Coordinates of C-alpha atoms in Angstrom, one line a residue:
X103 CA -17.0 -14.0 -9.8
X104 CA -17.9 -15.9 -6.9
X105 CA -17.9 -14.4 -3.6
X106 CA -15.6 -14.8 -0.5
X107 CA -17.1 -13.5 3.2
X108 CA -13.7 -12.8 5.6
X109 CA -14.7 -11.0 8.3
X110 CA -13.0 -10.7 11.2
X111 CA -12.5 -13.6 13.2
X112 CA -14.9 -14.0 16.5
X113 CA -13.9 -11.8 19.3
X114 CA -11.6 -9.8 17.3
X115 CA -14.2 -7.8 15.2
X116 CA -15.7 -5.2 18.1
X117 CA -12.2 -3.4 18.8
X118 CA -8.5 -3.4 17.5
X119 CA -6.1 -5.9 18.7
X120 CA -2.3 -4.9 19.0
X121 CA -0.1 -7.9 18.1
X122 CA 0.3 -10.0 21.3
X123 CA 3.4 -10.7 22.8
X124 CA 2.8 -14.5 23.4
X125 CA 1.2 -15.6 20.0
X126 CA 3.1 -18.8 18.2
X127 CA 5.0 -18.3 15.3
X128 CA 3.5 -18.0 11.6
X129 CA 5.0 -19.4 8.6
X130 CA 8.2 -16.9 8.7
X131 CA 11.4 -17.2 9.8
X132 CA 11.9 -15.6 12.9
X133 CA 15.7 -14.3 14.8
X134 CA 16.6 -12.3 17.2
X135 CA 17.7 -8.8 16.0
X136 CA 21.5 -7.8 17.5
X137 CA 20.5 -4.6 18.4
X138 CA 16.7 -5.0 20.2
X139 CA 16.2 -8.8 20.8
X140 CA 12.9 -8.2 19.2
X141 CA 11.6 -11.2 17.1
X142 CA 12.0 -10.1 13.5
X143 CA 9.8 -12.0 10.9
X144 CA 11.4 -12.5 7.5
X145 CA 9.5 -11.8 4.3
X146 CA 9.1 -14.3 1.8
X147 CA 6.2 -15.5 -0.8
X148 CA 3.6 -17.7 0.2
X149 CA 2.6 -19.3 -3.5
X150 CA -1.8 -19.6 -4.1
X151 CA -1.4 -22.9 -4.4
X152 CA -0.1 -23.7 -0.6
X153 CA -4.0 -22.6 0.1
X154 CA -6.1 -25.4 0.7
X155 CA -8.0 -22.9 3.5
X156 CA -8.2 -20.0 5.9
X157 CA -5.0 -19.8 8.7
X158 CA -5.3 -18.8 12.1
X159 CA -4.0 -15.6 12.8
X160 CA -0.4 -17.4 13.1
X161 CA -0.7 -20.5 13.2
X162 CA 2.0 -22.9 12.4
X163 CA 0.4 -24.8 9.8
X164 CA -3.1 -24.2 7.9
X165 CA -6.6 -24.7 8.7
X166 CA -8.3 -26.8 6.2
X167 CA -11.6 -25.7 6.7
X168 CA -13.5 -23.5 3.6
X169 CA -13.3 -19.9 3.7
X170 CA -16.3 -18.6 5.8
X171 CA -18.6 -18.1 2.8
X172 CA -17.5 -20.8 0.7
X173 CA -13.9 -20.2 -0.1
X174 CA -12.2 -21.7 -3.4
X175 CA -8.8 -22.4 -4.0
X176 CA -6.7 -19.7 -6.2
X177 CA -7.7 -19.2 -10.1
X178 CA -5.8 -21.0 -12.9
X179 CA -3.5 -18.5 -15.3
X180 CA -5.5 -16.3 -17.0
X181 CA -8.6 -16.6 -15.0
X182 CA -10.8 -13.4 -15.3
X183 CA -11.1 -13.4 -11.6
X184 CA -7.5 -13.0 -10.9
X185 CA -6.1 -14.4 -7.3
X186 CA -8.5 -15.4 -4.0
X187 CA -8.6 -13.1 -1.1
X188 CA -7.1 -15.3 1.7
X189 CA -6.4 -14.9 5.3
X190 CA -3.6 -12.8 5.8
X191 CA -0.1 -14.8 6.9
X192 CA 3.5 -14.6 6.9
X193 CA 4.2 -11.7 8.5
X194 CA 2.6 -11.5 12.3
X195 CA 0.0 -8.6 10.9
X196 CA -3.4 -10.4 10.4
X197 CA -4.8 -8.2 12.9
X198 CA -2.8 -5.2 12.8
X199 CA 0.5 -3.9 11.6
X200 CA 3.5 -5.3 11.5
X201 CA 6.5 -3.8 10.9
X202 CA 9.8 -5.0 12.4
X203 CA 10.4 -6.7 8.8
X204 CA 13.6 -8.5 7.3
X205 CA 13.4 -7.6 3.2
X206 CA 15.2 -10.0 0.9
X207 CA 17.4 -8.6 -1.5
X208 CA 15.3 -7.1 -4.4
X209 CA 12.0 -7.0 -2.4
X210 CA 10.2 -4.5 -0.7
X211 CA 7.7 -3.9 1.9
X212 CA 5.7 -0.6 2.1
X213 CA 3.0 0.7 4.0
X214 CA 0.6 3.5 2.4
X215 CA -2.2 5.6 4.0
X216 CA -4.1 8.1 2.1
X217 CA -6.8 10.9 3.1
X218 CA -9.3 13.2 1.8
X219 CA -10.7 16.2 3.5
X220 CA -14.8 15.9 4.0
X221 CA -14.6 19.2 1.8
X222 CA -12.7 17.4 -0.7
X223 CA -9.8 20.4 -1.5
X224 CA -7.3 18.8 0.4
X225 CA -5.7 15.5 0.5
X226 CA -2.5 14.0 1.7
X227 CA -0.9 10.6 1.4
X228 CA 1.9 9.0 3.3
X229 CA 4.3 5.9 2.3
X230 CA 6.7 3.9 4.6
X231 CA 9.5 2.3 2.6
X232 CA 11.9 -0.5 3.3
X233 CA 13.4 -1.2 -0.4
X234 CA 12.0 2.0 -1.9
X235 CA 10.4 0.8 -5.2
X236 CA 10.5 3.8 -7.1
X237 CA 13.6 5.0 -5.7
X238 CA 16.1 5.5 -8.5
X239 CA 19.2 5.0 -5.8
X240 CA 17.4 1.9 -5.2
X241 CA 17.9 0.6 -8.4
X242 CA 21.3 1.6 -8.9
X243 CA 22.4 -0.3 -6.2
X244 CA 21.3 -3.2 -7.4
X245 CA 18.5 -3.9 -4.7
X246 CA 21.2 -6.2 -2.9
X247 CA 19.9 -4.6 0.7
X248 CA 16.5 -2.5 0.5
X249 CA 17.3 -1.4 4.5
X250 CA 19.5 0.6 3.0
X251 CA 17.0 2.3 0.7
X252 CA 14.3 3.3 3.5
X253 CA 11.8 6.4 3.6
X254 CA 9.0 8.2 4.6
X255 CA 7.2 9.7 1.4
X256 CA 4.8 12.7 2.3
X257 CA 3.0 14.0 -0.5
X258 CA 0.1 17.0 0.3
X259 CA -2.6 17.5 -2.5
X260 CA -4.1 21.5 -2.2
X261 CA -2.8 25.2 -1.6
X262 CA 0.3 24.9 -0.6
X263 CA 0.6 21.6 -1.0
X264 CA 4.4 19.8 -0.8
X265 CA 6.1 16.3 -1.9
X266 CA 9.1 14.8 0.3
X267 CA 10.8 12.0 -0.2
X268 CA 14.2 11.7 1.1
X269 CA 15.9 7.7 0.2
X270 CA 18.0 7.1 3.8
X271 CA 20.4 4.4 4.9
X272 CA 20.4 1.7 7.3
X273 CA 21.5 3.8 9.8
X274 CA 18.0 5.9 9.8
X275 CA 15.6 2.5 10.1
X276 CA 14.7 1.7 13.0
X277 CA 11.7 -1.1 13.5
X278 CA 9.6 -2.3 16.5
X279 CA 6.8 -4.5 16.2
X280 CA 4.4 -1.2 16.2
X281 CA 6.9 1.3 15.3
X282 CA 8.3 2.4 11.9
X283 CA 10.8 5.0 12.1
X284 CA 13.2 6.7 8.9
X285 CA 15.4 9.4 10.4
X286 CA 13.2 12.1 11.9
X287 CA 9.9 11.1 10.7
X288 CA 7.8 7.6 12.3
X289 CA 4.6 5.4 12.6
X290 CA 3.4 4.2 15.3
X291 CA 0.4 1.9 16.0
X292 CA -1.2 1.7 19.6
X293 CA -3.9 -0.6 18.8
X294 CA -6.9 1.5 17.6
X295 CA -4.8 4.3 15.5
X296 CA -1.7 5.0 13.4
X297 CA -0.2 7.5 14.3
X298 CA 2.1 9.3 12.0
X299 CA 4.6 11.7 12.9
X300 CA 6.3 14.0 10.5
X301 CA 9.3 16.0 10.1
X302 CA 10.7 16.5 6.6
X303 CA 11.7 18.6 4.1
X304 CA 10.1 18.9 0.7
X305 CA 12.0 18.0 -2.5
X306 CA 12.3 20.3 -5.3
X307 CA 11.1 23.0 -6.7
X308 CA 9.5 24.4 -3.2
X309 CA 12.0 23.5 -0.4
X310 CA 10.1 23.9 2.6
X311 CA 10.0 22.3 5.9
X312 CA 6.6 19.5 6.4
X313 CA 6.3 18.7 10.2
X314 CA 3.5 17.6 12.3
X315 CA 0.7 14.9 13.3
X316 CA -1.5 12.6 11.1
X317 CA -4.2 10.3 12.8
X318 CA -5.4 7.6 11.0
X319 CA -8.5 5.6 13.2
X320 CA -9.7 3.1 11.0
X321 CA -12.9 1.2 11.7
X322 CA -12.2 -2.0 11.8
X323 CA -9.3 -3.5 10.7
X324 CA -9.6 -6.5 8.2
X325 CA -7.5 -9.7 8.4
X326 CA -7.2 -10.6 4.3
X327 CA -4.9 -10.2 1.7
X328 CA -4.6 -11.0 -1.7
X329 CA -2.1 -12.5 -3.9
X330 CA -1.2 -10.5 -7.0
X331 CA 0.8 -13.3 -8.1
X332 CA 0.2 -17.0 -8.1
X333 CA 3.3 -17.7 -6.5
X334 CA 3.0 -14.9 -3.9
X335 CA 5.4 -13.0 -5.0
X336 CA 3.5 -9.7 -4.1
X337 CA 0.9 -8.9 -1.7
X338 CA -1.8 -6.6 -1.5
X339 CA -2.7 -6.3 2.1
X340 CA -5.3 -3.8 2.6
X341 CA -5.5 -3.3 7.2
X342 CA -8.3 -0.6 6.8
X343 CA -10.3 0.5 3.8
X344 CA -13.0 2.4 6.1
X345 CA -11.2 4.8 8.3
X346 CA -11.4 8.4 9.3
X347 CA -8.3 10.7 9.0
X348 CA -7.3 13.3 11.2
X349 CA -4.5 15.5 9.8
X350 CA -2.3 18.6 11.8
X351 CA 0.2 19.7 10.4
X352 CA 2.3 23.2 11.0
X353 CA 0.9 25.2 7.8
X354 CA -1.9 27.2 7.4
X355 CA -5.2 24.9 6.0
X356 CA -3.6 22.2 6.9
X357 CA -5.5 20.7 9.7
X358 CA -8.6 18.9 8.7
X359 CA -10.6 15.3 8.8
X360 CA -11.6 13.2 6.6
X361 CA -12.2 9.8 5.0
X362 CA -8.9 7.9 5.4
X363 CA -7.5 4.5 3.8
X364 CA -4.1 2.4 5.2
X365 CA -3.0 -1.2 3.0
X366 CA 0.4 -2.4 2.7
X367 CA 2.2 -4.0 0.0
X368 CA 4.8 -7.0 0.0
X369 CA 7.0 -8.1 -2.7
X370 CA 10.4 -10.2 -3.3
X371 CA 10.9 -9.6 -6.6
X372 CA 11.2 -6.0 -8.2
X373 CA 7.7 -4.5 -9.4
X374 CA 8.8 -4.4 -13.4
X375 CA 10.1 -7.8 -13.3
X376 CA 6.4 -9.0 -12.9
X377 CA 4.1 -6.4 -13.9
X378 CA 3.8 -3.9 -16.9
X379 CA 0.8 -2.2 -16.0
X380 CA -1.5 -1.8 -13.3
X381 CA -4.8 0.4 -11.9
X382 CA -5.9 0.5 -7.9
X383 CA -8.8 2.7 -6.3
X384 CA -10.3 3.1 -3.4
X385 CA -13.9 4.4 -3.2
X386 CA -15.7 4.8 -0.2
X387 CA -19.5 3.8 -0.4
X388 CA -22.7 3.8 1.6
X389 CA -21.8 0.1 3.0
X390 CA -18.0 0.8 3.2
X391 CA -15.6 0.8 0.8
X392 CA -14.9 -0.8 -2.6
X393 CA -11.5 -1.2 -4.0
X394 CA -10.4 -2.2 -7.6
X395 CA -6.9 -3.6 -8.4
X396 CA -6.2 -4.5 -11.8
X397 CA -2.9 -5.4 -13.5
X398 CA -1.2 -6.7 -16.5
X399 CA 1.3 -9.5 -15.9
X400 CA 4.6 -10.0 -17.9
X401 CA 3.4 -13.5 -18.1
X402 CA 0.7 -12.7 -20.4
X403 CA -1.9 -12.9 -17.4
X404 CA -4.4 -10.7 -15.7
X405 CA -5.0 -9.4 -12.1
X406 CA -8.9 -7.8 -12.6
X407 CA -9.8 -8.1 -8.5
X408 CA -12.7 -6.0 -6.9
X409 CA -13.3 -6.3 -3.3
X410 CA -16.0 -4.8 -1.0
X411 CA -15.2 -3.4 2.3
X412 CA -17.8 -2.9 5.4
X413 CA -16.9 -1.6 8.5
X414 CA -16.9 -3.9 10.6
X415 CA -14.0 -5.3 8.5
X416 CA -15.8 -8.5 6.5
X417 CA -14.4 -8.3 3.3
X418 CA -16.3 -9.7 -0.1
X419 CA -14.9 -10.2 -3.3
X420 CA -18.1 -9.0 -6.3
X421 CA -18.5 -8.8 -9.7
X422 CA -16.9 -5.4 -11.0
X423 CA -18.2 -3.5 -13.4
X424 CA -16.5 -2.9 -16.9
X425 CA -13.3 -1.8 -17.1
X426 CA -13.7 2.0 -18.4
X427 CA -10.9 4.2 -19.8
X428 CA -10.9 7.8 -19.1
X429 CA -8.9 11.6 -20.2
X430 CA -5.0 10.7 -19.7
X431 CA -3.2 13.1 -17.6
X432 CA -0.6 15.4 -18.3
X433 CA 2.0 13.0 -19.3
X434 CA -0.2 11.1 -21.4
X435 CA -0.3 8.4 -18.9
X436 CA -3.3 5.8 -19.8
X437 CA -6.0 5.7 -16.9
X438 CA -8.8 3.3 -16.1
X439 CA -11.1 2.1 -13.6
X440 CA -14.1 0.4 -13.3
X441 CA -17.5 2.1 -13.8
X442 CA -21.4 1.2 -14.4
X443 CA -21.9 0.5 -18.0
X444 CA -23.2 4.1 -20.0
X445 CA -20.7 6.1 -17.3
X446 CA -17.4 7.3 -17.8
X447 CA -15.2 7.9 -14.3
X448 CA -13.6 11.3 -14.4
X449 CA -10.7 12.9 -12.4
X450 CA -11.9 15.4 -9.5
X451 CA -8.7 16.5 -8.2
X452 CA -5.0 16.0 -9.5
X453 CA -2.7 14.7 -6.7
X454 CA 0.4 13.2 -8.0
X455 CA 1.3 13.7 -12.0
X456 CA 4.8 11.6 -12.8
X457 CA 5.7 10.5 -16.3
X458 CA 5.1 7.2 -15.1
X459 CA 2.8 7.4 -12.4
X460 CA -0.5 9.3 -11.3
X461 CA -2.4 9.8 -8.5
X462 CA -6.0 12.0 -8.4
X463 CA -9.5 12.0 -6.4
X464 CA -11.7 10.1 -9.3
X465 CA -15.3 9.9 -9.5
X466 CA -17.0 6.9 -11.0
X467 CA -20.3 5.1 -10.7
X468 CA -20.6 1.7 -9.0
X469 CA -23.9 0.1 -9.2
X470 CA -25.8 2.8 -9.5
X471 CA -24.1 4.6 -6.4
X472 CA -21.7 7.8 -8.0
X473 CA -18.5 7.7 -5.5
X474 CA -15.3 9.5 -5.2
X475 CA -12.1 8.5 -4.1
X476 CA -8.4 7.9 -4.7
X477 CA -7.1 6.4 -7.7
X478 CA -3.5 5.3 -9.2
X479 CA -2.1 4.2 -12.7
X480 CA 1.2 2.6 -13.0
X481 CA 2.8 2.3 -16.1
X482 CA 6.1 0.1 -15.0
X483 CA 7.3 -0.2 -18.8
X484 CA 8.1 3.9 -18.7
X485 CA 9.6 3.5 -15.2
X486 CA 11.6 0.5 -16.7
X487 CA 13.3 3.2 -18.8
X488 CA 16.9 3.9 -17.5
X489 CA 16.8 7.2 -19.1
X490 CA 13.8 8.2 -16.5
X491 CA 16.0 7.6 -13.5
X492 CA 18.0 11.0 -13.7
X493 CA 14.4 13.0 -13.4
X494 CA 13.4 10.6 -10.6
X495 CA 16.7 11.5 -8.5
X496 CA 15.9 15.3 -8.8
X497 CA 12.7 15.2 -6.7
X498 CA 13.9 11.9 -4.6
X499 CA 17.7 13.1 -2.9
X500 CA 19.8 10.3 -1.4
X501 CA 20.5 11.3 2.5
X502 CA 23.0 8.0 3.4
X503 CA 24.1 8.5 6.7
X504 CA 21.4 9.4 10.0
X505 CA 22.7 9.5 13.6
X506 CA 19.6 9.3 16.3

């Protein structure tokens, strides 16, 4: 696999630049919104094959220059290596967040943080929605306006842990260029943090109320994405594989730091149009982070993508290791990662068990290093199934109308 150095561009590496109020327009759409008058930037797919090089930050048309590192354009169908990390565009957030987004009908946009305590017996994880992909109200509407299926999923992993995820209207979402806001629950990024307030209440079978502060201060923030598609359909757009998480919330045990994680994903099409199957972790390592994203394509193709992470926010593509399968969970969900050749990963801690999805602290080996971090499986054929929407809208309610 060859090997693709983004770092941070010069002068933005050191610290954490907000987006700037006086930057030129990137490659999307931009109007003014009736309510603020703040520039909104509409999502749409920027195909692999529009990359002859690296864009400025946003730039109105692309730098033709090589990748720093020696870049390459995006793989053929089928290649082993998947899609090319490129400089992130589109959506004003190479060097931060970005969330005063337009969603086309059957897209989505999310933004998902994740942390582990430095004991490793709690964890939490946090998702922003705007078109709430595994929403089942979402797909009974149709996906004609994914506004109108907005959330803020809170999941805690431990003794007395919870799960909230309440699918709101239009009249909850409220967007800012650093401010994401569902109902009574926001995030909020001032440049050097995310900052994540929550008020919620938990789904069933333990209805409880989940309020307070979580701090996410990564340590550099990176300025790549990477296709999942070749015709940039979905993004993977990972801000800040290295950070530190600092969690306060109003329960006992619940206050602790940790090593923290924050990446965003874009799409325009529905996830089980395009995908049947697919395997993400996150491992934090001596130099940084590693992540793994692999997925099976309905087009017959294959995503296998392993990118290292330092702090300092260069980001590398490397050789991965094999593709190892290990135990299934409880609903016989198939689970893989990647993993030194002779090892076998293994699950540390259960997070999130669904019949079609799962979420646990793995350990695995990566070049000789043994690591442990977070790790999902997505099996989009059983979530596909109509009959598994009915179970879905027990634990996600529908809450349509919000006044501020």
């Amino acid at each position: 696999m060859s090997r693709i150095d983004t770092g941070a561009p010069a002068g933005l590496r050191p610290a954490l630049h907000p987006a700037s109020p006086g930057r030129q327009p990137d490659h999307a759409r931009e109007f003014r919104s009736d309510v603020s008058g703040i520039r909104r930037r509409t999502l749409r797919a920027i195909p692999t094959w529009d990359d002859g090089g690296v864009q400025t930050p946003d730039s109105a048309q692309p730098d033709t220059g090589p990748l720093s590192g020696g870049g390459r354009r995006a793989s053929g169908r089928g290649h082993p290596d998947g899609d090319t990390l490129r400089s992130a565009r589109g959506r004003g957030d190479h060097s931060g967040p970005f969330f005063d987004l337009d969603v086309p009908a059957g897209g989505y946009a999310w933004w998902y943080i994740d942390g582990v305590s430095d004991c490793g017996t709690r964890a939490v994880s946090v998702i922003a929605f705007i078109g709430s992909v595994f929403s089942p109200w979402y797909a009974w509407s149709g996906r004609h306006t994914p506004a109108n299926h907005c959330c803020i999923n809170v999941a805690t992993y431990g003794p007395g842990g919870r799960f909230t995820m309440t699918d709101r209207g239009t009249s909850a979402l409220r967007t800012s260029p650093d401010t994401f806001t569902v109902g009574p629950s926001s995030l909020h990024w001032n440049g050097t943090d995310l900052i994540i307030d929550i008020n919620e209440v938990s789904s069933l079978p333990l209805i409880s109320r989940v309020r307070g502060q979580i701090t996410v201060t990564p340590s550099a923030i990176t300025n790549v994405e990477l296709p999942l598609t070749r015709d940039g359909a979905h993004i993977w757009r990972p801000f800040a594989p290295v950070s530190r998480i600092n969690v306060d919330l109003e329960a006992k045990g619940w206050q602790f730091t940790g090593h923290g994680y924050f990446d965003s994903n874009f799409g325009t099409r529905p996830l089980e149009t395009d995908f049947s199957y697919w395997t993400w972790g996150r491992y934090p390592t001596r130099a940084g982070a590693t992540c793994f994203y692999d997925a099976t394509r309905r087009d017959g193709t294959a995503l296998e993508a392993a990118v290292a992470f330092s702090d300092t926010g260069k980001a590398q593509t490397i050789t991965a290791p094999p593709r190892t399968v290990f135990k299934r969970t409880l609903w016989a969900l198939r689970r893989e990662t990647r993993a030194d050749t002779g090892t076998t990963p293994k699950q540390i801690k259960p997070m999130l068990d669904a019949p079609f999805y799962s979420r646990s602290i793995v350990q695995t080996q990566i070049s000789g290093e043994t690591v442990q971090g977070v790790h999902e499986a997505l099996d989009l054929n059983r979530y596909a199934n109509p009959l598994l929407k009915p179970m879905l809208a027990v634990r996600v309610p529908r809450r349509k109308n919000w006044i501020f």
